[in-house]
XYZ file of C-alpha atoms in Angstrom:
640
model
C 54.125 69.854 61.551
C 55.342 69.356 65.039
C 58.898 68.736 66.081
C 58.687 65.051 66.886
C 61.440 63.604 64.721
C 61.614 62.970 60.966
C 58.274 62.757 59.274
C 57.340 62.435 55.640
C 55.355 65.190 54.098
C 54.892 66.794 50.747
C 54.895 70.404 49.767
C 55.119 73.295 47.394
C 53.238 76.456 46.569
C 51.995 77.937 43.361
C 48.635 79.119 42.089
C 47.145 77.743 38.884
C 47.368 81.176 37.298
C 51.042 81.550 38.198
C 51.811 78.085 36.866
C 49.972 78.813 33.626
C 51.822 82.093 33.198
C 55.162 80.429 33.829
C 54.412 77.727 31.279
C 53.305 80.238 28.659
C 56.361 82.443 29.069
C 58.760 79.524 29.037
C 57.239 78.357 25.765
C 59.661 80.687 24.042
C 62.480 78.337 24.940
C 60.922 75.478 23.057
C 59.978 77.726 20.161
C 63.622 77.581 19.173
C 63.028 74.007 18.113
C 61.426 75.316 14.945
C 64.808 76.388 13.635
C 67.000 74.071 11.630
C 67.129 72.578 8.183
C 65.129 69.407 8.592
C 63.667 67.881 5.486
C 60.780 65.469 5.688
C 60.402 62.719 6.575
C 62.326 63.906 9.670
C 60.965 63.105 13.144
C 61.817 66.655 14.241
C 58.352 68.236 13.684
C 56.676 65.514 15.752
C 59.203 65.938 18.580
C 58.865 69.708 18.418
C 55.075 69.723 18.464
C 54.909 67.234 21.330
C 57.384 69.134 23.545
C 55.844 72.549 22.887
C 52.316 71.301 23.591
C 53.432 69.565 26.789
C 55.327 72.602 28.037
C 52.537 75.137 27.483
C 49.946 72.837 29.031
C 48.058 71.838 25.875
C 48.020 68.186 26.886
C 45.364 67.134 24.381
C 47.496 68.488 21.521
C 50.530 66.663 22.908
C 48.517 63.441 23.152
C 47.503 63.719 19.476
C 51.183 63.271 18.645
C 51.329 59.881 20.418
C 50.399 56.280 19.740
C 50.254 53.174 21.895
C 47.546 54.042 24.428
C 44.357 56.028 24.612
C 45.070 59.715 24.068
C 42.998 60.727 27.107
C 45.294 58.584 29.228
C 48.322 60.395 27.788
C 46.810 63.830 28.355
C 45.935 62.906 31.931
C 49.427 61.575 32.645
C 51.083 64.728 31.307
C 48.718 67.026 33.200
C 49.401 65.235 36.471
C 53.165 65.873 36.364
C 52.801 69.463 37.529
C 50.291 68.523 40.228
C 52.302 65.569 41.491
C 55.347 67.806 41.896
C 53.426 70.985 42.776
C 55.624 72.561 40.147
C 55.920 76.274 39.562
C 57.060 75.784 35.962
C 58.176 73.119 33.508
C 60.631 73.810 30.681
C 61.576 71.450 27.888
C 64.383 71.648 25.379
C 65.721 69.374 22.682
C 69.045 67.704 23.385
C 70.893 66.663 26.496
C 71.923 70.145 27.541
C 75.546 69.026 27.685
C 77.901 71.204 25.656
C 80.191 69.521 23.118
C 78.139 66.341 23.406
C 78.519 63.938 20.509
C 75.105 62.393 21.244
C 72.658 63.243 18.469
C 69.392 64.881 19.490
C 67.377 62.643 17.202
C 68.555 59.323 15.824
C 66.448 57.744 13.092
C 66.586 54.075 12.072
C 64.133 53.607 9.247
C 60.661 53.870 10.736
C 61.985 54.083 14.302
C 63.615 57.064 16.016
C 64.896 58.127 19.445
C 64.784 61.763 20.584
C 66.722 63.109 23.532
C 65.467 66.136 25.396
C 65.950 67.936 28.707
C 63.330 68.551 31.385
C 63.747 71.376 33.906
C 61.134 71.650 36.637
C 60.955 74.444 39.208
C 59.791 72.756 42.388
C 59.162 76.090 44.104
C 59.473 75.858 47.887
C 60.123 72.124 47.565
C 63.717 72.625 46.473
C 66.074 73.714 43.741
C 65.111 73.321 40.072
C 65.188 69.697 39.026
C 66.832 69.088 35.655
C 67.146 65.683 34.053
C 67.558 64.092 30.585
C 64.555 62.626 28.841
C 64.235 60.070 26.060
C 61.298 59.251 23.820
C 60.841 56.634 21.130
C 59.050 57.557 17.887
C 57.539 55.437 15.122
C 56.469 56.353 11.613
C 52.898 55.298 10.987
C 51.242 56.040 7.670
C 54.079 58.385 6.762
C 53.746 60.419 10.007
C 55.980 60.313 13.045
C 54.337 59.661 16.397
C 55.685 59.426 19.934
C 55.321 55.891 21.286
C 53.752 56.623 24.647
C 55.179 55.251 27.861
C 55.428 56.745 31.365
C 59.183 56.731 30.754
C 58.641 59.741 28.465
C 57.929 61.730 31.647
C 61.016 60.265 33.338
C 63.106 57.354 32.155
C 62.729 55.614 35.550
C 58.938 55.920 35.669
C 57.146 52.622 35.061
C 53.508 51.827 34.215
C 51.281 52.254 37.257
C 53.701 54.632 38.965
C 53.439 58.330 39.768
C 55.811 61.045 40.891
C 55.659 62.372 44.442
C 57.487 64.791 46.698
C 58.653 63.424 50.032
C 59.999 65.871 52.577
C 61.833 64.652 55.646
C 61.721 67.326 58.279
C 64.119 66.973 61.209
C 63.116 67.282 64.826
C 63.003 70.928 65.828
C 65.916 71.962 68.044
C 65.114 73.341 71.498
C 65.386 76.786 73.001
C 67.193 76.126 76.279
C 67.953 77.833 79.585
C 71.296 78.145 81.360
C 70.992 74.522 82.535
C 70.527 73.247 78.998
C 66.865 72.399 79.582
C 64.252 73.044 76.940
C 62.038 76.071 77.462
C 59.154 74.301 75.738
C 56.863 71.828 77.451
C 54.853 68.963 76.038
C 51.120 69.463 75.920
C 48.201 67.492 74.578
C 47.460 68.222 70.925
C 45.946 66.833 67.767
C 47.692 66.401 64.446
C 44.944 67.250 61.963
C 45.625 65.945 58.479
C 44.677 63.676 55.610
C 45.638 60.550 53.741
C 45.800 62.102 50.249
C 44.900 58.906 48.422
C 41.730 58.509 50.471
C 40.244 61.920 49.664
C 37.199 61.748 47.440
C 37.376 65.470 46.682
C 40.667 67.027 47.891
C 39.653 70.555 46.876
C 36.382 70.404 48.799
C 38.118 69.092 51.924
C 40.809 71.753 51.863
C 38.430 74.594 51.028
C 36.341 73.641 54.055
C 39.456 73.407 56.212
C 40.605 76.881 55.177
C 37.109 78.298 55.667
C 36.626 76.916 59.179
C 40.189 77.255 60.492
C 40.178 80.816 61.749
C 42.979 82.063 63.976
C 43.767 85.218 65.935
C 43.948 88.523 64.071
C 42.096 87.040 61.109
C 44.871 84.665 60.104
C 43.822 82.021 57.575
C 45.231 79.001 55.816
C 45.924 79.156 52.096
C 43.630 76.540 50.576
C 45.327 76.618 47.185
C 48.760 76.012 48.633
C 47.398 73.221 50.815
C 45.878 71.620 47.738
C 49.274 71.689 46.035
C 50.831 69.915 49.021
C 48.167 67.243 49.140
C 48.338 66.504 45.417
C 52.129 66.147 45.509
C 52.154 64.000 48.645
C 52.624 60.232 48.674
C 48.975 59.137 48.619
C 49.347 56.434 51.293
C 51.087 58.558 53.949
C 49.352 60.617 56.623
C 49.969 64.294 55.830
C 49.620 66.627 58.843
C 48.051 69.979 58.009
C 47.627 71.460 61.500
C 48.801 70.740 65.022
C 46.244 72.106 67.464
C 46.763 72.351 71.208
C 44.096 71.244 73.683
C 42.191 72.660 75.372
C 43.193 75.980 73.770
C 41.904 74.934 70.337
C 38.948 72.784 71.403
C 36.425 75.078 69.706
C 38.396 74.964 66.455
C 38.725 71.174 66.644
C 34.952 70.975 67.001
C 34.452 73.154 63.902
C 36.760 70.925 61.888
C 35.306 67.616 63.041
C 32.707 67.331 60.300
C 34.996 67.910 57.315
C 35.078 64.811 55.076
C 38.450 63.078 54.877
C 40.028 64.986 57.774
C 41.773 62.797 60.362
C 42.648 63.634 63.989
C 45.630 61.983 65.682
C 46.065 62.622 69.407
C 49.699 63.442 70.230
C 51.930 64.973 72.893
C 53.854 67.856 71.385
C 56.442 70.278 72.878
C 54.753 73.373 71.492
C 53.993 75.453 74.602
C 56.571 77.627 76.388
C 57.398 76.523 79.930
C 57.970 80.122 81.064
C 58.917 83.553 79.736
C 56.388 82.884 77.003
C 56.427 86.440 75.653
C 60.171 86.193 75.028
C 60.563 82.515 74.130
C 57.537 82.604 71.848
C 55.074 79.986 70.716
C 54.644 77.510 67.887
C 51.594 77.504 65.683
C 50.104 76.806 62.256
C 51.803 78.115 59.138
C 49.091 80.518 58.058
C 49.422 82.467 54.821
C 50.786 85.652 56.409
C 53.226 83.764 58.611
C 54.625 81.929 55.613
C 55.389 85.289 54.044
C 57.405 86.117 57.165
C 59.481 82.938 57.380
C 59.676 82.215 53.635
C 60.777 79.024 51.917
C 61.128 76.152 52.574
C 58.293 76.263 55.121
C 54.844 75.456 53.861
C 51.195 75.059 54.829
C 50.867 72.216 57.310
C 54.073 73.040 59.153
C 54.109 74.080 62.771
C 56.442 77.058 62.899
C 57.564 79.750 65.291
C 54.895 82.439 65.400
C 56.297 84.797 68.041
C 59.348 85.570 70.132
C 62.582 83.623 69.760
C 60.727 80.761 68.087
C 59.842 83.083 65.201
C 63.074 85.093 65.133
C 65.203 81.933 65.063
C 62.825 79.798 62.974
C 65.383 78.727 60.379
C 68.038 77.903 62.985
C 65.648 75.958 65.212
C 63.785 74.125 62.449
C 66.646 73.655 60.011
C 65.574 72.945 56.481
C 64.002 69.725 55.252
C 65.490 67.101 52.974
C 63.410 66.973 49.798
C 63.162 63.878 47.634
C 61.449 63.271 44.317
C 60.327 59.655 44.076
C 58.605 57.370 41.626
C 56.167 55.024 43.335
C 53.015 53.065 42.783
C 49.750 54.225 44.324
C 50.289 52.026 47.390
C 53.621 53.659 48.088
C 55.525 50.468 47.551
C 58.509 49.981 45.292
C 59.404 53.654 45.615
C 62.540 54.799 43.826
C 64.304 58.043 44.569
C 64.920 60.122 41.459
C 66.520 63.192 43.005
C 67.122 64.638 46.451
C 68.258 67.858 48.094
C 69.741 67.519 51.558
C 68.456 69.924 54.179
C 70.280 71.758 56.941
C 70.185 70.305 60.458
C 68.506 72.310 63.225
C 70.606 74.085 65.827
C 69.810 74.678 69.468
C 69.319 78.227 70.669
C 70.634 78.696 74.187
C 69.370 81.582 76.267
C 70.797 83.233 79.355
C 67.568 82.653 81.301
C 68.161 81.161 84.736
C 65.161 79.069 85.899
C 65.772 79.950 89.543
C 65.585 83.711 88.987
C 62.749 83.240 86.513
C 60.639 81.403 89.096
C 61.294 84.117 91.671
C 60.352 86.875 89.230
C 57.165 85.091 88.159
C 56.131 84.544 91.771
C 56.837 88.164 92.665
C 54.390 89.411 90.017
C 51.776 86.676 90.459
C 48.413 87.882 91.672
C 48.884 91.564 90.864
C 45.684 93.273 89.678
C 47.550 95.240 86.986
C 49.786 94.410 84.024
C 53.348 94.118 85.280
C 56.766 93.215 83.974
C 60.195 92.540 85.408
C 63.729 92.014 84.109
C 66.737 90.623 85.975
C 70.256 91.084 84.563
C 73.778 90.218 85.653
C 75.771 93.478 85.936
C 79.169 91.830 85.438
C 78.238 90.373 82.032
C 75.007 91.913 80.698
C 73.268 88.517 80.719
C 69.504 88.663 81.050
C 68.630 86.181 83.785
C 64.849 86.483 83.928
C 62.058 88.056 81.898
C 58.618 88.061 83.481
C 55.380 89.496 82.135
C 52.111 89.327 84.037
C 48.774 90.222 82.485
C 50.356 91.867 79.442
C 48.214 90.110 76.834
C 51.135 88.278 75.265
C 53.290 91.403 74.896
C 56.882 91.353 76.094
C 56.555 94.644 77.963
C 59.607 93.741 80.033
C 61.615 94.484 76.856
C 59.273 96.586 74.763
C 57.194 98.582 77.256
C 57.396 102.374 76.955
C 56.918 104.181 80.238
C 58.038 107.464 81.815
C 60.618 106.411 84.456
C 59.774 109.115 86.963
C 62.229 109.434 89.838
C 63.982 106.160 88.903
C 65.537 108.310 86.162
C 67.093 110.188 89.066
C 69.857 107.550 88.865
C 70.809 109.046 85.502
C 70.359 112.640 86.685
C 72.400 112.060 89.840
C 75.226 110.472 87.859
C 75.202 113.481 85.502
C 75.391 115.915 88.435
C 78.219 113.968 90.086
C 80.174 113.738 86.827
C 79.523 117.178 85.333
C 78.590 119.519 88.209
C 81.178 118.651 90.896
C 78.521 117.322 93.251
C 78.418 114.214 95.458
C 76.028 112.494 97.829
C 76.867 114.928 100.631
C 76.271 118.132 98.686
C 73.814 120.457 100.461
C 70.504 120.827 98.608
C 66.995 122.101 99.237
C 63.601 120.478 98.753
C 60.889 123.159 98.519
C 57.249 122.204 98.150
C 57.116 123.899 94.754
C 59.584 125.195 92.229
C 59.169 126.692 88.763
C 61.919 126.238 86.190
C 61.514 127.584 82.673
C 57.773 127.851 83.147
C 57.548 124.230 84.370
C 56.179 123.928 87.927
C 57.206 120.893 89.974
C 55.658 120.081 93.358
C 56.185 117.587 96.182
C 56.104 117.499 99.962
C 58.511 120.157 101.132
C 61.447 119.316 103.367
C 64.191 121.225 105.101
C 67.666 121.667 103.696
C 69.770 118.513 103.840
C 72.154 116.417 101.778
C 71.488 115.376 98.208
C 71.331 111.708 99.365
C 68.574 112.481 101.882
C 66.506 114.493 99.431
C 66.890 111.834 96.734
C 65.789 109.148 99.210
C 62.715 111.218 100.011
C 61.720 111.481 96.317
C 62.269 115.260 96.217
C 61.505 116.095 92.613
C 61.968 119.796 93.281
C 65.582 119.118 94.263
C 66.446 117.644 90.862
C 64.356 120.247 89.025
C 66.365 123.064 90.636
C 69.670 121.297 89.978
C 68.796 120.985 86.274
C 70.225 124.495 85.853
C 73.689 123.060 86.524
C 73.548 120.971 83.327
C 72.838 121.806 79.717
C 70.317 119.689 77.851
C 72.792 117.906 75.586
C 74.944 116.937 78.563
C 71.958 115.182 80.154
C 71.251 113.342 76.883
C 74.900 112.287 76.613
C 74.968 111.022 80.197
C 71.830 108.965 79.516
C 73.481 107.553 76.373
C 76.463 106.415 78.467
C 73.975 104.238 80.330
C 72.649 102.812 77.050
C 69.441 104.841 76.902
C 68.375 105.442 73.315
C 71.329 103.484 71.925
C 71.468 100.445 69.642
C 72.243 97.481 71.902
C 72.769 94.811 69.253
C 70.210 92.651 71.051
C 68.937 89.723 68.974
C 65.313 90.221 70.050
C 63.091 93.329 69.885
C 63.553 95.806 72.742
C 62.865 99.455 73.420
C 66.130 101.067 74.504
C 64.490 104.265 75.655
C 64.446 107.849 74.488
C 65.680 111.108 76.024
C 64.988 113.917 73.529
C 67.267 116.931 73.761
C 65.331 119.470 75.889
C 64.209 122.516 73.925
C 64.219 124.779 76.991
C 64.824 124.853 80.735
C 61.309 123.628 81.483
C 61.762 120.496 79.373
C 65.185 119.947 80.940
C 63.700 120.110 84.450
C 61.007 117.607 83.431
C 63.638 115.293 81.946
C 65.704 115.358 85.155
C 62.766 113.835 87.050
C 61.950 111.310 84.310
C 58.860 113.032 83.005
C 57.921 114.873 79.821
C 59.063 112.959 76.746
C 61.499 110.629 78.529
C 60.515 106.987 78.035
C 62.166 103.716 78.992
C 61.466 99.998 79.210
C 62.019 97.857 82.301
C 65.063 96.355 80.557
C 66.464 99.855 80.013
C 66.250 100.599 83.730
C 67.572 97.189 84.795
C 70.693 97.983 82.758
C 70.942 101.419 84.381
C 70.828 99.727 87.795
C 73.438 97.223 86.616
C 75.772 100.021 85.517
C 75.327 101.829 88.830
C 76.287 98.628 90.634
C 79.162 97.558 88.381
C 80.620 100.899 87.319
C 80.424 99.834 83.666
C 77.399 99.799 81.373
C 77.423 96.561 79.398
C 75.220 95.693 76.431
C 72.561 93.110 77.269
C 72.265 89.711 75.660
C 69.793 86.881 76.016
C 70.940 84.479 73.276
C 74.311 82.744 73.237
C 76.310 81.903 70.102
C 73.701 83.365 67.751
C 75.069 85.674 65.036
C 73.983 89.275 65.465
C 72.653 91.382 62.636
C 73.762 94.545 64.457
C 77.036 94.785 66.322
C 76.693 95.371 70.066
C 78.231 98.611 71.364
C 81.340 98.422 73.548
C 81.009 98.599 77.353
C 80.937 102.120 78.774
C 83.262 102.641 81.733
C 81.800 105.213 84.118
C 83.689 107.644 86.332
C 84.561 105.781 89.575
C 83.976 108.786 91.867
C 80.516 109.338 90.410
C 79.599 105.665 90.800
C 80.845 105.641 94.403
C 78.604 108.606 95.241
C 75.697 107.075 93.325
C 75.945 103.819 95.278
C 75.789 105.722 98.532
C 72.721 107.623 97.358
C 70.944 104.421 96.332
C 71.962 102.664 99.534
C 70.462 105.533 101.542
C 67.261 105.318 99.490
C 67.033 101.578 100.160
C 67.694 101.864 103.884
C 65.791 105.037 104.833
C 63.989 106.263 101.725
C 61.291 105.306 99.246
C 62.795 101.830 98.617
C 63.252 100.761 102.223
C 60.452 98.177 102.119
C 62.531 96.069 99.733
C 65.626 95.739 101.891
C 65.708 92.086 102.966
C 69.513 92.063 102.751
C 72.022 94.726 103.678
C 73.558 95.170 100.232
C 70.376 96.153 98.392
C 70.493 99.517 96.655
C 67.626 100.957 94.679
C 64.858 103.453 94.168
C 61.073 103.288 93.911
C 58.810 105.719 92.085
C 55.168 106.361 91.264
C 54.648 108.257 88.020
C 51.407 109.637 86.611
C 51.175 110.295 82.862
C 48.766 110.607 79.977
C 48.556 108.164 77.111
C 46.300 109.574 74.445
C 43.158 110.616 76.285
C 43.779 108.339 79.276
C 45.354 109.125 82.626
C 47.728 106.357 83.663
C 50.076 105.454 86.481
C 53.212 103.314 86.520
C 54.837 102.070 89.711
C 58.588 101.374 89.522
C 61.300 99.660 91.457
C 64.869 99.726 90.116
C 67.715 98.258 92.127
C 70.472 95.705 92.581
C 71.827 93.168 95.055
C 75.297 91.802 94.483
C 75.624 90.660 90.886
C 71.896 90.999 90.206
C 70.168 94.106 88.951
C 66.456 94.310 88.253
C 63.618 96.597 87.314
C 59.903 96.222 88.011
C 57.160 98.233 86.274
C 53.479 97.888 87.186
C 50.718 99.698 85.297
C 48.934 100.826 88.432
C 49.447 102.072 91.966
C 51.141 99.312 93.994
C 53.838 98.925 96.632
C 56.784 97.982 94.428
C 59.304 97.676 97.313
C 57.063 94.907 98.666
C 57.184 93.165 95.259
C 60.963 93.552 95.186
C 61.222 92.027 98.669
C 59.102 89.084 97.544
C 61.485 88.531 94.635
C 64.588 88.782 96.833
C 63.204 86.345 99.401
C 62.411 83.905 96.607
């Protein structure tokens, strides 16, 4: 199902075994009809036997208690009730179900009788249980009571030649929008693949073939049995979409499906592809069996649902819930009469903080890189996420969920800790030897003469920070990182890795942590927020969705010591003007740091290139899984 306005469809899910079990168990409710002091020639035994047989699915036995038409016709009509409603269970009880009612359950008038009963049908994912009063007429023939058959026994409004059907009216899916209120989904060519249920010669064969040939990524499959339930309960004259497939992405699948008897292909334009930030916004796709377990009722096979990103996380909000109607209609669909309905919930827009201008700049900055890369842009004054770009990441939102050692970009955290806890500032005299060993951990870099902390930081002197690690205890470093949100719960409404800074077990681990190595890991979003805090003087929790209830409360902003932030800004400004980040400085107010970090992942040697910085009320982080000139990428972003 696409999101192109109200459309009629039918639905429900239950296996034959589950339905049979439900009917058998619920038979106990009707068994109570055997109680009572009825003396023959009462109509009670005939009513009892008919209702019990109908409920437990012994339709032939129920039909033997009827007169008026061929018993096979009766058995067929009773058996089709469950299929036409795709019912999970059917329960029957004598009487109206209304307490203190003065209406008799059975009223006899000589050889004629009327029996009132109650029908309760569990429509499964189609809606709430449907309960309604039933009425049957009985006649005594040859001394035995028989039910005078009529379709009205099934429902008092059902007439000869009519059937029951489930009609579901699904509203148009609400958009995910950017800061300008524009949809983040774009229309693409697609095919609605479906059937006209009344035209299928063998519905089971058609749907079994569809499920067999429709293979999706990661082995996802359609549930043929649930599809069959939908088709059987659908209005036979209406087109019932079962898949919406994008072209040309699904051309091979469309070709595999083309020979299935009864399958129809309607060419459409559907807004099912993300315009940008696809890894965050997410995609729409078929409601495969495993995806239906994720999103739950009332979504069913044949729907097009959110399968990743915001589209999946906010599926119920964006799609709303359908209005479900039970109708009586003839096979042509004419003269339909509504018997019961359940109103759905309207969809609601999900507005993001994504700014299309910054998003375009970020996408262009990463375009053409030979390695997977990701970038996040945030607004320091608010915590809004302005752009999320992923390049070559195979559909993963590494901008939020990547796990990388930050290398010397973590020096922002270490420097802040030294300024706050060790009475240092940007002008403090430090050394930068070629090699230093701390707690058995040896750190090397190009040696430099004694100078200020700002100059050594700008020159990427890892040995400077390693030596200074002795001025801090391990827990203090962890606490300072936490003040910048690292390793904390952000209350973000989408998945993100907030980073981890394990408490160092010894001086060697502490020295490694100070230079962003060892077990320290962060995501690009983590470091963009660190840059934002360094610019603003307050760490603020990030958010990318507006007016969407949070399952976890966001932490309060963390105000940072003004003197430390003032020194930190000077250090980062020096790094941007004369140090490792100088290639990015296209405007005078840029501050930032670049880093190249080598690490091992399993048995593989890897490298991540970083740039973390800010300009005005914009902070950003770039991570590239390879050796590249990140200041050049940052400059490309800043020039737009």
